[in-house]
Each structure stands twice: as structure tokens, then as C-alpha cells.
């Protein structure tokens, strides 16, 4: 209620009261009646003002400010059932000490309370529609008459009713606001669902109509209003829809593209990259393509991202269909690799390779990749080898072979770097063996045997865990090429027989310890690190070797023969594993 409305209301009530007052007051009784009517007039005005107010604080202020005009008493404050205290005295924020306990004892009936320095103090219940709201606490420096206490009681009753109405109005306003917010949210949800249905229907139509990648790009452009690009995994543009097509289309370097694909794979959700929002189409472990919204103004909303996700799903289905066709060719390639490794004639191998558009007339070699730990899973290892070969810009034919991955390739690269790339991709440990060059397809089984032997020698004899190339094996190649190994075996028994027997009886590793010691040039620190043992343990083993063999390891001739014997022993072990 405004100040002007309050003034008009008071004037109207004053006029009504004037009609009730005697026109010619003269007796004391008339004066008393006139005083009583004035008090009732004030009560009526206050009651109407509080009833029409929807502000609880304003109601409490009206009640407190009315007290001085109705008698010598005052309102100390209001105590509500939720524990809150609203003081009506300036500068007194807290309730008088001990008042809360007194009010709890009085309950809903109210009654006398004890306030320091006040001759009279009373707590009147504030009642609303729902029951007790709290208490109005009034006080005076002297005892009040019955008429004065009646006025305080009426003020308390009207305050309770007005506060109850104000709270009811507040709840209604909150309910109305909540309902409006709910309706707004519901309307937004309906709109979002309707657009999602439109997106789903449009892209489903594209999927079943066989419009291919151009149709997917066009539909997504119509749904979002933004240009759309579809790229293969290497960054080549396969479809575009919308204005602003770059010419020529930009293409990242191989390294940057692979880094981007790895980041998108980890994100697995729409990802902004500069002016574009990207999402992978990867129905399998290999990435088949990338779907991009061109959004330089950054205006894409949630619905646009939903459309992008639906589009990526449809694109994945389309690329999976195309991949299915390619899989048939892949099976033919695997069959060819299997036959090449097992042994086949040159003419049929060349004919089948030409049908697959692969040049087998170049010299090739076989590379064997073995995984350990997490790298042991065949499919994951095969995919990692393919990715590493692509990264090294090498082509080839791939196949799983005896639990490992075999690669028939005409390329020559840093094989240790390839091994590290596979390990970085998969985790775990990876061994790589590289066979010699085969001039004709029929010679590939020999390259396969060499690759396997190189890998086994690396694990058995050679220090470290680097890739091992058969052409660089030196003495090991010569030993492996001997047709009759009986003399080699006799030589090994002559020099290592006592150690081999000891290892067999005790399940020890003296021969392996001696091998690493000799391969590391007698360096204690390097040998202990390779064997993962303490130097004191290594010294004990070497002393035991001297005792069992009766040989002095520092003697040059002994050193030479022992190293030759350990290498021959490792070669025999590798050949026995092969057989």
C-alpha cells in the first residue's frame, strides 16, 4: 500500500469515527467515550493496513509503531516458533536474556513474562491459520489497565492474522514462480525433443536411402545451418556441404593428424579445434573418419551438438559398410600372407598380389613382433603394429602368426624406433625380430625363420631389449647356418657342461649370468643391472662359476672360448625352440 493510499484510508476512517462521536461533547463520560472511539479508530486503521500488506517485516513494523499511540506500553519484539527473534526496539537485536525459556514454558496460551526494568510484561500468542506462529512480547513501566491490555491483545491478534496471510501470499507467489519455471522448462524440453526427433528422422532417412557421405554432410548442414566437412582418418576431404569450401583443402602433417586423432579418441565427444567442432566416426578400434562442423562464430548450441553426434553415428554406419567390403579384401591379403610365410610358388603369389593391387615384385623381408603384458592381446597388437608402420610411412602385409604379428614389408626403417612406437601405443613389453631380405616370394619362409631366430637370440643372449636384425647378428648367423650342430654341441659341453649340469640340478642361472657378464665386457655394474641383482650376488655367482669350471675368467683365451661357447649355447637354444 502506498503512502497516499494509507492517508486516504486514514481520512475515510476518521470521517466514519467522527459520525459516531457526540456533536456537543461536554460531560466527562462524553470525553471518555470520545477517547475510546479514537483508540478503536486507530486499531481499525492499523488492522486494515496490516491485513492489506504482504510484507511480513512491514506488518511487524506497523504493529510496533502503533503502540505509542494506544497507551504507555511498547512492543519489545516478536519470537517465532522457528527460533527467530525480531526486535522492535532500536539497537536491541538480541532477545532479552532468559526470555526464550519463559516463552517455551508458556506455550500457546501466552502470559506474564519477567523483563528487567519493566513493571509489566506479557507474551501474547500470534496465531495464524495453521496454528501458533510465535509470541508478541509487550511491556510497560507501570501496570496496565484492563482496557489497555485489551488493546495489546487486539494488536497481537491482528498481527498474527496479518503475518499468516503474508506468509500464505509468499508461498503462493513462490508456487506461482515455480510453476512458471516448470512450464518454461517443459516447453524447452518439448522443443528440444521435437528438434531431436527432426534430427533423428532426417539422418535416418539419409542412412536408409544410401546417399552416402555427401548425403550425410548435406543433411547435417541443413539441420545446423553451418558448413560441414567429412574427412578420412588421414585428413583428406571426402564430402563438403555449405558455403566457404576451402580450395585447396588444408591438410595437416602426419604427426599432427595422429596427435589430433589420439586426442579425439580420448575425448569421445564433440571437441572444438579452432573454428571447427570435431567428432570421430570410429565403429571399431580403428578411426575411419572425422565429422566436422565449421563454427567460427561459436554459435553451436546443444541441439547442434546432438545433430553432430547423430551424424557421426550414421557416418560410422556408412563407413562400417564400406569397411565390410574392404574386410573381404583384407581376408584375401591375410590368406596371401599366410601362404607366403608357409611357402608358395612365385607365380601364384605374384598373381594374387596383383589382384590385391600390391607390388610383391620388390624385395621383401619378414618382421616378427611379440607382445608381453598388456601388449599380448593379438587384435590390439596387430592394430598397434599397423599404426606404427603407417607412422613410419611403411607399407606391408600383416597377419597374426604363432601368437605374434608377422609383417611382410619391402620397407627399411629404424626398427628400434618402430618397437618403441608400438610400446608407447600399447604399454607392456614388445620384442621385434627382423629377417633378411628375400628377393622372391618363395624365399620369404627363410626370412621368417631368420626373424624368429633373431628375436629368440635377443631374448636369450643379447643385452637390452632392442629390436634385433638377423643380418647384423655376426657370429650367431654363422653358428645358425651350420648344418650339423653336433660339433657345436660338443664344444658347448666342453666349456659349459659343469655349469649346465649345475643349473639343471639346482634350477640356477649360472650360464645366463656368465653370458651377460661376458656380453657386457666384464663390467660388474652393467651386468648386475641387466640381471636385476645386487653386485654382491653377481660376485658370488661368478666365484661359484670359477669353482665349478676351474677356469680363470680374466684369461684372454678362456674369455674368448667361454664367450664363443655361451653364444653357441644361445644359438642352440634358439634353434631348439624353433624346432
Coordinates of C-alpha atoms in Angstrom, one line a residue:
X1 CA 0.0 0.0 0.0
X2 CA 1.4 3.4 -0.9
X3 CA 1.6 6.4 1.5
X4 CA -1.1 8.2 -0.4
X5 CA -3.4 5.2 -0.1
X6 CA -2.7 5.0 3.6
X7 CA -3.5 8.7 4.1
X8 CA -6.8 8.3 2.2
X9 CA -7.7 5.2 4.2
X10 CA -7.0 7.0 7.5
X11 CA -9.0 10.0 6.4
X12 CA -12.0 7.9 5.5
X13 CA -11.8 6.0 8.8
X14 CA -11.5 9.3 10.6
X15 CA -14.7 10.6 9.0
X16 CA -16.6 7.5 9.9
X17 CA -15.5 7.8 13.5
X18 CA -16.5 11.4 13.6
X19 CA -20.0 10.4 12.8
X20 CA -20.1 8.2 15.9
X21 CA -18.7 10.9 18.2
X22 CA -21.1 13.3 20.1
X23 CA -21.6 16.6 18.3
X24 CA -21.6 18.6 21.5
X25 CA -19.2 16.9 23.9
X26 CA -19.4 18.3 27.4
X27 CA -19.6 15.7 30.1
X28 CA -16.7 13.5 31.3
X29 CA -18.5 10.5 30.0
X30 CA -18.6 12.0 26.6
X31 CA -14.8 12.7 26.7
X32 CA -14.1 9.1 27.8
X33 CA -16.3 7.8 25.0
X34 CA -14.6 10.0 22.6
X35 CA -11.1 8.7 23.7
X36 CA -12.3 5.1 23.4
X37 CA -13.6 5.7 19.9
X38 CA -10.3 7.3 18.9
X39 CA -8.5 4.2 20.1
X40 CA -10.8 1.9 18.2
X41 CA -10.4 4.1 15.1
X42 CA -6.6 3.7 15.4
X43 CA -7.0 -0.1 15.8
X44 CA -9.2 -0.3 12.8
X45 CA -6.7 1.7 10.6
X46 CA -3.8 -0.4 11.8
X47 CA -5.7 -3.7 11.3
X48 CA -6.7 -2.7 7.7
X49 CA -3.1 -1.6 6.9
X50 CA -1.6 -4.8 8.2
X51 CA -4.2 -7.0 6.5
X52 CA -3.6 -5.4 3.1
X53 CA 0.2 -5.7 3.5
X54 CA 2.0 -8.8 2.1
X55 CA 5.4 -7.9 3.6
X56 CA 6.0 -9.6 7.0
X57 CA 8.6 -7.1 8.1
X58 CA 6.3 -4.2 7.3
X59 CA 3.5 -5.8 9.3
X60 CA 5.7 -6.2 12.4
X61 CA 6.9 -2.5 12.0
X62 CA 3.3 -1.3 11.8
X63 CA 2.3 -3.2 14.9
X64 CA 5.4 -1.9 16.8
X65 CA 4.9 1.7 15.7
X66 CA 1.2 1.8 16.6
X67 CA 1.9 1.0 20.3
X68 CA 2.9 4.6 21.5
X69 CA -0.4 5.9 20.1
X70 CA -2.5 3.4 22.0
X71 CA -1.1 3.7 25.5
X72 CA 2.1 3.8 27.7
X73 CA 3.2 0.3 26.7
X74 CA 5.5 -0.8 23.9
X75 CA 6.3 -3.9 21.9
X76 CA 9.6 -5.4 22.8
X77 CA 9.7 -7.8 19.8
X78 CA 8.4 -11.0 18.3
X79 CA 9.5 -14.5 19.0
X80 CA 8.6 -17.1 16.3
X81 CA 8.4 -20.8 16.6
X82 CA 11.3 -21.3 14.3
X83 CA 13.6 -19.7 16.9
X84 CA 13.9 -16.3 15.2
X85 CA 13.6 -13.1 17.3
X86 CA 12.6 -9.8 15.6
X87 CA 13.3 -6.9 17.9
X88 CA 11.0 -3.9 17.9
X89 CA 13.5 -1.8 19.9
X90 CA 16.1 0.2 18.0
X91 CA 19.6 -1.1 18.8
X92 CA 18.5 -4.3 20.5
X93 CA 19.0 -7.1 18.1
X94 CA 19.0 -10.0 20.6
X95 CA 16.1 -11.2 22.7
X96 CA 16.3 -10.3 26.4
X97 CA 18.2 -12.9 28.4
X98 CA 16.0 -15.8 29.7
X99 CA 13.0 -14.9 27.5
X100 CA 13.2 -17.9 25.3
X101 CA 12.9 -20.3 28.3
X102 CA 9.9 -18.4 29.6
X103 CA 8.1 -18.5 26.3
X104 CA 8.7 -22.2 26.0
X105 CA 7.1 -22.7 29.4
X106 CA 4.0 -20.5 28.5
X107 CA 3.3 -22.4 25.2
X108 CA 0.4 -21.4 23.1
X109 CA -1.6 -19.6 25.8
X110 CA 0.9 -16.8 26.5
X111 CA 1.1 -15.0 29.8
X112 CA 3.2 -12.9 32.1
X113 CA 7.0 -12.8 31.5
X114 CA 9.8 -11.2 33.5
X115 CA 11.8 -8.5 31.8
X116 CA 14.4 -6.5 33.7
X117 CA 13.4 -2.9 34.5
X118 CA 9.8 -3.3 33.3
X119 CA 6.9 -3.4 35.9
X120 CA 4.6 -5.2 33.4
X121 CA 5.5 -7.6 30.6
X122 CA 3.3 -10.0 28.8
X123 CA 3.7 -12.5 25.9
X124 CA 0.6 -12.7 23.6
X125 CA 0.3 -15.6 21.2
X126 CA 0.5 -14.9 17.5
X127 CA -2.0 -17.3 15.9
X128 CA -2.5 -17.9 12.2
X129 CA -4.4 -20.3 10.0
X130 CA -2.0 -23.1 10.7
X131 CA -1.7 -22.6 14.4
X132 CA 0.7 -20.9 16.7
X133 CA 3.2 -18.7 14.9
X134 CA 5.0 -17.3 18.0
X135 CA 4.6 -14.6 20.6
X136 CA 4.3 -10.8 20.7
X137 CA 6.1 -9.5 23.8
X138 CA 4.8 -6.2 25.2
X139 CA 6.0 -4.3 28.3
X140 CA 5.4 -1.2 30.3
X141 CA 7.0 0.7 33.2
X142 CA 3.7 0.5 35.1
X143 CA 0.8 -1.9 35.3
X144 CA -1.8 -1.6 32.5
X145 CA -5.5 -1.3 33.0
X146 CA -7.8 -3.9 31.6
X147 CA -8.8 -1.6 28.7
X148 CA -5.1 -1.1 27.8
X149 CA -4.4 -4.9 28.0
X150 CA -7.3 -5.4 25.7
X151 CA -5.8 -3.1 23.1
X152 CA -2.5 -5.0 23.3
X153 CA -4.3 -8.3 22.8
X154 CA -6.2 -7.0 19.8
X155 CA -2.9 -5.8 18.2
X156 CA -1.4 -9.2 18.8
X157 CA -4.4 -11.0 17.2
X158 CA -4.3 -8.7 14.2
X159 CA -0.6 -9.1 13.8
X160 CA -0.9 -12.9 13.9
X161 CA -3.6 -12.9 11.2
X162 CA -1.7 -10.4 9.0
X163 CA 1.6 -12.4 9.3
X164 CA -0.2 -15.6 8.5
X165 CA -1.8 -14.0 5.4
X166 CA 1.6 -12.6 4.3
X167 CA 3.3 -16.0 4.6
X168 CA 0.4 -17.6 2.6
X169 CA 0.8 -14.9 -0.1
X170 CA 4.6 -15.6 -0.1
X171 CA 4.0 -19.3 -0.6
X172 CA 1.5 -18.7 -3.3
X173 CA 4.0 -16.4 -5.1
X174 CA 6.7 -19.0 -4.7
X175 CA 4.4 -21.7 -6.1
X176 CA 3.4 -19.5 -9.0
X177 CA 7.1 -18.7 -9.8
X178 CA 8.0 -22.4 -9.5
X179 CA 5.0 -23.3 -11.8
X180 CA 6.1 -20.7 -14.3
X181 CA 9.7 -22.0 -14.2
X182 CA 8.4 -25.6 -14.6
X183 CA 6.3 -24.6 -17.6
X184 CA 9.2 -22.8 -19.2
X185 CA 11.5 -25.8 -18.6
X186 CA 8.8 -28.2 -20.0
X187 CA 8.4 -26.0 -23.1
X188 CA 12.1 -26.0 -23.6
X189 CA 12.2 -29.8 -23.2
X190 CA 9.4 -30.3 -25.7
X191 CA 11.1 -28.0 -28.2
X192 CA 14.4 -29.9 -27.7
X193 CA 12.7 -33.3 -28.1
X194 CA 10.9 -32.1 -31.2
X195 CA 14.2 -30.9 -32.7
X196 CA 15.9 -34.2 -31.7
X197 CA 13.1 -36.1 -33.5
X198 CA 13.6 -34.0 -36.6
X199 CA 17.4 -34.7 -36.4
X200 CA 16.8 -38.4 -36.0
X201 CA 14.3 -38.7 -38.8
X202 CA 16.3 -36.7 -41.2
X203 CA 19.6 -38.6 -40.6
X204 CA 17.8 -41.9 -40.5
X205 CA 16.3 -41.1 -43.9
X206 CA 19.9 -40.5 -45.2
X207 CA 21.1 -43.8 -43.7
X208 CA 18.4 -45.9 -45.4
X209 CA 18.4 -44.1 -48.7
X210 CA 22.1 -44.8 -49.4
X211 CA 23.0 -41.2 -50.1
X212 CA 26.5 -41.9 -48.7
X213 CA 28.9 -39.4 -47.2
X214 CA 27.7 -36.4 -49.4
X215 CA 24.1 -37.0 -48.2
X216 CA 25.2 -37.1 -44.6
X217 CA 27.1 -33.8 -44.9
X218 CA 24.2 -32.1 -46.7
X219 CA 21.6 -33.3 -44.1
X220 CA 23.8 -32.1 -41.2
X221 CA 24.3 -28.7 -42.9
X222 CA 20.5 -28.3 -43.3
X223 CA 19.9 -29.2 -39.7
X224 CA 22.5 -26.9 -38.2
X225 CA 22.9 -24.1 -40.8
X226 CA 26.7 -24.5 -40.6
X227 CA 29.1 -25.8 -43.2
X228 CA 30.0 -29.5 -42.7
X229 CA 33.2 -31.4 -43.7
X230 CA 33.8 -35.1 -43.7
X231 CA 37.4 -36.3 -43.7
X232 CA 39.1 -39.7 -43.7
X233 CA 41.5 -40.6 -40.9
X234 CA 44.4 -39.0 -42.8
X235 CA 42.7 -35.6 -43.2
X236 CA 41.6 -36.0 -46.8
X237 CA 38.3 -34.3 -47.6
X238 CA 35.6 -36.9 -48.7
X239 CA 32.5 -34.7 -48.5
X240 CA 31.5 -31.0 -48.0
X241 CA 28.2 -29.2 -47.6
X242 CA 27.6 -25.5 -47.3
X243 CA 29.4 -22.3 -48.3
X244 CA 33.0 -21.4 -47.9
X245 CA 34.7 -24.6 -49.1
X246 CA 38.5 -24.1 -49.0
X247 CA 40.3 -24.7 -52.2
X248 CA 42.7 -26.3 -51.9
X249 CA 41.5 -28.1 -48.8
X250 CA 44.1 -27.8 -46.0
X251 CA 45.8 -30.9 -44.7
X252 CA 47.8 -31.4 -41.6
X253 CA 51.1 -33.2 -41.3
X254 CA 51.0 -36.8 -40.5
X255 CA 52.3 -36.3 -36.9
X256 CA 49.8 -33.5 -36.2
X257 CA 47.0 -35.6 -37.6
X258 CA 47.9 -38.6 -35.5
X259 CA 48.1 -36.4 -32.4
X260 CA 44.6 -34.9 -33.1
X261 CA 43.1 -38.4 -33.6
X262 CA 44.5 -39.6 -30.3
X263 CA 43.1 -36.5 -28.6
X264 CA 39.7 -37.0 -30.2
X265 CA 39.8 -40.7 -29.3
X266 CA 40.4 -39.9 -25.6
X267 CA 37.6 -37.2 -25.6
X268 CA 35.0 -39.5 -27.2
X269 CA 32.6 -36.5 -27.5
X270 CA 32.4 -33.3 -29.7
X271 CA 35.6 -31.4 -29.3
X272 CA 36.4 -27.9 -30.5
X273 CA 39.5 -27.4 -32.5
X274 CA 39.9 -23.8 -33.5
X275 CA 36.9 -22.9 -35.7
X276 CA 35.7 -26.5 -36.0
X277 CA 33.8 -28.9 -33.8
X278 CA 35.1 -32.4 -34.4
X279 CA 33.8 -35.9 -33.7
X280 CA 35.3 -39.2 -34.7
X281 CA 33.5 -41.9 -36.8
X282 CA 35.0 -45.0 -35.3
X283 CA 32.7 -48.0 -35.2
X284 CA 35.7 -50.2 -34.5
X285 CA 39.1 -49.8 -32.8
X286 CA 40.4 -48.1 -36.0
X287 CA 39.4 -44.5 -36.7
X288 CA 37.5 -44.4 -40.1
X289 CA 36.8 -40.7 -40.4
X290 CA 36.2 -37.3 -38.8
X291 CA 32.9 -35.3 -39.0
X292 CA 33.4 -31.5 -38.6
X293 CA 31.0 -28.6 -38.0
X294 CA 32.6 -25.3 -39.2
X295 CA 31.7 -22.8 -36.5
X296 CA 34.0 -19.8 -36.5
X297 CA 31.3 -17.7 -34.7
X298 CA 31.0 -20.2 -31.9
X299 CA 27.2 -20.3 -32.1
X300 CA 26.7 -24.0 -31.9
X301 CA 24.1 -25.0 -29.3
X302 CA 23.2 -28.2 -27.6
X303 CA 20.9 -29.2 -30.4
X304 CA 23.7 -28.7 -33.0
X305 CA 25.9 -31.0 -30.9
X306 CA 23.2 -33.6 -30.8
X307 CA 22.9 -33.4 -34.6
X308 CA 26.7 -33.8 -34.9
X309 CA 26.5 -36.9 -32.7
X310 CA 23.7 -38.4 -34.7
X311 CA 25.5 -37.6 -37.9
X312 CA 28.7 -39.3 -36.6
X313 CA 26.6 -42.4 -35.8
X314 CA 25.2 -42.5 -39.3
X315 CA 28.7 -41.8 -40.8
X316 CA 30.1 -44.6 -38.7
X317 CA 27.4 -47.0 -40.1
X318 CA 28.3 -45.9 -43.6
X319 CA 32.0 -46.3 -43.1
X320 CA 31.5 -49.6 -41.4
X321 CA 29.6 -50.8 -44.5
X322 CA 32.5 -49.7 -46.7
X323 CA 34.9 -51.3 -44.3
X324 CA 32.9 -54.5 -44.6
X325 CA 33.7 -54.5 -48.3
X326 CA 37.3 -53.8 -47.5
X327 CA 37.4 -56.6 -45.0
X328 CA 36.8 -59.1 -47.8
X329 CA 39.9 -57.8 -49.4
X330 CA 41.7 -57.9 -46.1
X331 CA 40.9 -61.6 -45.7
X332 CA 42.4 -62.2 -49.1
X333 CA 45.5 -60.4 -48.1
X334 CA 45.8 -62.4 -44.9
X335 CA 45.4 -65.6 -46.8
X336 CA 48.2 -64.4 -49.1
X337 CA 50.5 -63.6 -46.2
X338 CA 49.8 -67.0 -44.6
X339 CA 50.8 -68.8 -47.8
X340 CA 53.8 -66.6 -48.3
X341 CA 55.1 -67.4 -44.8
X342 CA 54.3 -71.1 -45.1
X343 CA 55.8 -71.3 -48.6
X344 CA 54.3 -70.9 -52.1
X345 CA 55.5 -70.6 -55.6
X346 CA 56.4 -67.2 -57.1
X347 CA 54.0 -67.2 -60.0
X348 CA 50.8 -67.7 -57.9
X349 CA 52.0 -65.4 -55.2
X350 CA 52.6 -62.6 -57.7
X351 CA 49.3 -63.1 -59.4
X352 CA 47.3 -62.9 -56.2
X353 CA 49.3 -59.9 -55.1
X354 CA 48.5 -58.1 -58.3
X355 CA 44.8 -58.8 -57.9
X356 CA 45.0 -57.1 -54.5
X357 CA 46.9 -54.2 -56.1
X358 CA 50.1 -54.9 -54.1
X359 CA 53.5 -54.9 -55.6
X360 CA 55.2 -58.1 -54.5
X361 CA 57.9 -57.9 -57.1
X362 CA 60.1 -55.8 -54.9
X363 CA 62.5 -57.5 -52.4
X364 CA 60.7 -58.1 -49.1
X365 CA 61.6 -59.2 -45.6
X366 CA 59.6 -60.6 -42.7
X367 CA 59.4 -58.8 -39.3
X368 CA 58.1 -60.6 -36.2
X369 CA 56.5 -58.6 -33.4
X370 CA 55.9 -60.3 -30.0
X371 CA 53.9 -58.6 -27.2
X372 CA 54.1 -59.2 -23.5
X373 CA 51.8 -58.0 -20.7
X374 CA 49.1 -55.6 -22.0
X375 CA 50.6 -55.8 -25.5
X376 CA 49.9 -59.5 -25.6
X377 CA 46.3 -59.2 -27.0
X378 CA 46.5 -60.2 -30.6
X379 CA 44.0 -57.7 -32.1
X380 CA 45.4 -54.8 -30.2
X381 CA 48.9 -55.7 -31.1
X382 CA 48.0 -56.1 -34.8
X383 CA 46.3 -52.6 -34.8
X384 CA 49.3 -51.1 -33.0
X385 CA 51.7 -52.5 -35.5
X386 CA 49.7 -51.2 -38.4
X387 CA 49.6 -47.7 -36.8
X388 CA 53.3 -47.7 -36.1
X389 CA 54.0 -48.8 -39.7
X390 CA 51.8 -46.0 -41.0
X391 CA 53.6 -43.6 -38.8
X392 CA 56.9 -44.8 -40.2
X393 CA 55.4 -44.4 -43.7
X394 CA 55.9 -48.1 -44.5
X395 CA 53.5 -50.4 -46.3
X396 CA 53.2 -54.1 -45.9
X397 CA 51.1 -57.2 -45.4
X398 CA 50.1 -58.1 -41.9
X399 CA 49.0 -61.3 -40.3
X400 CA 49.0 -63.0 -36.8
X401 CA 51.5 -65.9 -36.7
X402 CA 52.0 -68.3 -33.9
X403 CA 50.7 -65.8 -31.3
X404 CA 52.7 -62.9 -32.8
X405 CA 52.3 -60.4 -35.6
X406 CA 54.1 -61.1 -38.8
X407 CA 54.8 -58.2 -41.3
X408 CA 55.8 -58.8 -44.9
X409 CA 57.3 -55.5 -46.0
X410 CA 59.6 -54.0 -48.6
X411 CA 60.5 -51.1 -46.4
X412 CA 63.6 -50.4 -44.4
X413 CA 63.2 -48.2 -41.3
X414 CA 64.6 -47.8 -37.8
X415 CA 63.2 -51.0 -36.3
X416 CA 64.0 -50.0 -32.8
X417 CA 62.0 -46.8 -33.2
X418 CA 59.2 -48.9 -34.6
X419 CA 59.4 -51.1 -31.5
X420 CA 59.2 -48.1 -29.2
X421 CA 56.2 -46.7 -31.1
X422 CA 54.3 -49.9 -30.6
X423 CA 55.2 -50.0 -26.9
X424 CA 54.1 -46.3 -26.5
X425 CA 50.8 -47.2 -28.1
X426 CA 50.1 -50.3 -26.1
X427 CA 52.1 -50.3 -23.0
X428 CA 53.8 -53.5 -21.8
X429 CA 56.9 -55.0 -23.5
X430 CA 57.5 -55.6 -27.2
X431 CA 60.2 -57.7 -28.9
X432 CA 60.9 -57.3 -32.6
X433 CA 62.9 -59.6 -34.9
X434 CA 63.8 -58.7 -38.4
X435 CA 64.7 -61.3 -41.1
X436 CA 67.0 -60.9 -44.1
X437 CA 65.8 -59.7 -47.5
X438 CA 64.0 -62.1 -49.8
X439 CA 64.4 -61.4 -53.5
X440 CA 61.5 -63.6 -54.5
X441 CA 58.2 -64.5 -52.7
X442 CA 59.3 -68.2 -52.4
X443 CA 62.3 -67.1 -50.2
X444 CA 60.1 -65.4 -47.5
X445 CA 59.9 -68.6 -45.3
X446 CA 63.7 -68.3 -44.9
X447 CA 63.3 -64.6 -43.9
X448 CA 60.5 -65.7 -41.4
X449 CA 62.9 -68.2 -39.8
X450 CA 65.6 -65.6 -39.5
X451 CA 63.3 -63.1 -37.9
X452 CA 62.2 -65.6 -35.3
X453 CA 65.7 -66.7 -34.6
X454 CA 66.8 -63.0 -34.2
X455 CA 64.0 -62.4 -31.7
X456 CA 64.8 -65.5 -29.7
X457 CA 68.5 -64.7 -29.6
X458 CA 67.7 -61.2 -28.4
X459 CA 65.7 -62.5 -25.5
X460 CA 68.3 -65.2 -24.7
X461 CA 71.7 -63.7 -25.1
X462 CA 71.9 -60.1 -26.2
X463 CA 71.9 -57.2 -23.7
X464 CA 69.0 -54.8 -23.5
X465 CA 65.6 -55.3 -25.2
X466 CA 66.1 -53.6 -28.6
X467 CA 65.0 -54.7 -32.0
X468 CA 67.2 -57.4 -33.4
X469 CA 68.1 -57.7 -37.1
X470 CA 69.3 -61.0 -38.4
X471 CA 71.7 -59.6 -41.0
X472 CA 73.6 -57.9 -38.1
X473 CA 73.9 -61.0 -35.9
X474 CA 77.5 -61.8 -36.9
X475 CA 78.8 -65.0 -35.3
X476 CA 75.2 -66.0 -34.4
X477 CA 74.4 -66.1 -38.2
X478 CA 77.4 -68.3 -38.8
X479 CA 76.5 -70.7 -36.0
X480 CA 72.9 -70.9 -37.1
X481 CA 73.9 -71.7 -40.7
X482 CA 76.0 -74.8 -39.7
X483 CA 74.1 -77.9 -41.0
X484 CA 75.5 -80.4 -38.5
X485 CA 75.4 -79.0 -34.9
X486 CA 76.9 -82.0 -33.1
X487 CA 80.4 -80.5 -33.0
X488 CA 78.9 -77.2 -31.8
X489 CA 77.0 -79.1 -29.1
X490 CA 80.3 -80.9 -28.1
X491 CA 82.1 -77.6 -27.9
X492 CA 79.4 -76.1 -25.6
X493 CA 79.5 -79.2 -23.3
X494 CA 83.3 -79.0 -23.1
X495 CA 83.3 -75.4 -21.8
X496 CA 79.9 -75.1 -20.1
X497 CA 79.0 -78.7 -19.2
X498 CA 79.6 -78.3 -15.5
X499 CA 77.5 -75.1 -15.3
X500 CA 74.7 -76.6 -17.4
X501 CA 74.5 -79.6 -15.1
X502 CA 74.6 -77.4 -12.0
X503 CA 71.8 -75.2 -13.4
X504 CA 69.7 -78.3 -14.2
X505 CA 70.1 -79.7 -10.7
X506 CA 69.7 -76.5 -8.7
X507 CA 67.4 -74.6 -11.1
X508 CA 70.1 -71.9 -11.1
X509 CA 71.1 -69.3 -13.8
X510 CA 74.9 -69.6 -13.8
X511 CA 75.1 -69.9 -17.6
X512 CA 72.8 -66.9 -18.1
X513 CA 74.8 -65.0 -15.6
X514 CA 78.1 -65.8 -17.3
X515 CA 76.6 -65.0 -20.7
X516 CA 75.6 -61.5 -19.6
X517 CA 78.9 -60.9 -17.8
X518 CA 80.8 -61.7 -21.0
X519 CA 78.5 -59.7 -23.3
X520 CA 79.0 -56.7 -21.0
X521 CA 82.7 -57.0 -21.2
X522 CA 83.2 -58.0 -17.6
X523 CA 81.5 -54.8 -16.3
X524 CA 80.0 -55.5 -12.9
X525 CA 77.6 -52.6 -12.8
X526 CA 76.2 -53.2 -16.2
X527 CA 75.9 -56.9 -15.7
X528 CA 74.1 -56.5 -12.3
X529 CA 71.7 -54.0 -13.8
X530 CA 70.9 -56.4 -16.7
X531 CA 70.3 -59.3 -14.4
X532 CA 68.4 -57.1 -11.8
X533 CA 70.6 -58.4 -9.0
X534 CA 72.9 -56.8 -6.4
X535 CA 76.6 -56.6 -7.2
X536 CA 77.4 -58.9 -4.2
X537 CA 75.0 -61.5 -5.7
X538 CA 76.8 -61.2 -9.0
X539 CA 80.2 -61.6 -7.4
X540 CA 79.0 -64.7 -5.5
X541 CA 77.8 -66.3 -8.8
X542 CA 81.0 -65.6 -10.6
X543 CA 83.0 -67.1 -7.8
X544 CA 80.8 -70.2 -8.0
X545 CA 81.4 -70.3 -11.7
X546 CA 85.2 -70.3 -11.2
X547 CA 84.9 -73.1 -8.6
X548 CA 82.7 -75.3 -10.8
X549 CA 84.7 -74.8 -14.1
X550 CA 88.2 -74.3 -12.6
X551 CA 88.7 -71.6 -15.1
X552 CA 90.1 -68.1 -14.7
X553 CA 87.7 -65.7 -16.3
X554 CA 90.2 -63.0 -16.9
X555 CA 92.5 -65.2 -19.0
X556 CA 92.1 -63.9 -22.7
X557 CA 91.9 -67.4 -24.2
X558 CA 89.4 -68.6 -21.6
X559 CA 87.4 -65.4 -22.1
X560 CA 87.3 -66.0 -25.9
X561 CA 86.3 -69.6 -25.7
X562 CA 83.7 -69.0 -23.0
X563 CA 82.1 -66.2 -24.9
X564 CA 82.0 -68.4 -28.1
X565 CA 80.5 -71.2 -26.0
X566 CA 77.8 -69.0 -24.5
X567 CA 76.9 -67.6 -27.9
X568 CA 76.8 -71.1 -29.4
X569 CA 74.7 -72.3 -26.4
X570 CA 72.2 -69.4 -27.0
X571 CA 72.1 -70.2 -30.7
X572 CA 71.4 -73.9 -30.0
X573 CA 68.6 -72.8 -27.5
X574 CA 67.0 -70.6 -30.2
X575 CA 67.2 -73.3 -32.8
X576 CA 65.7 -75.9 -30.4
X577 CA 62.8 -73.6 -29.7
X578 CA 62.2 -73.2 -33.4
X579 CA 62.2 -77.0 -33.9

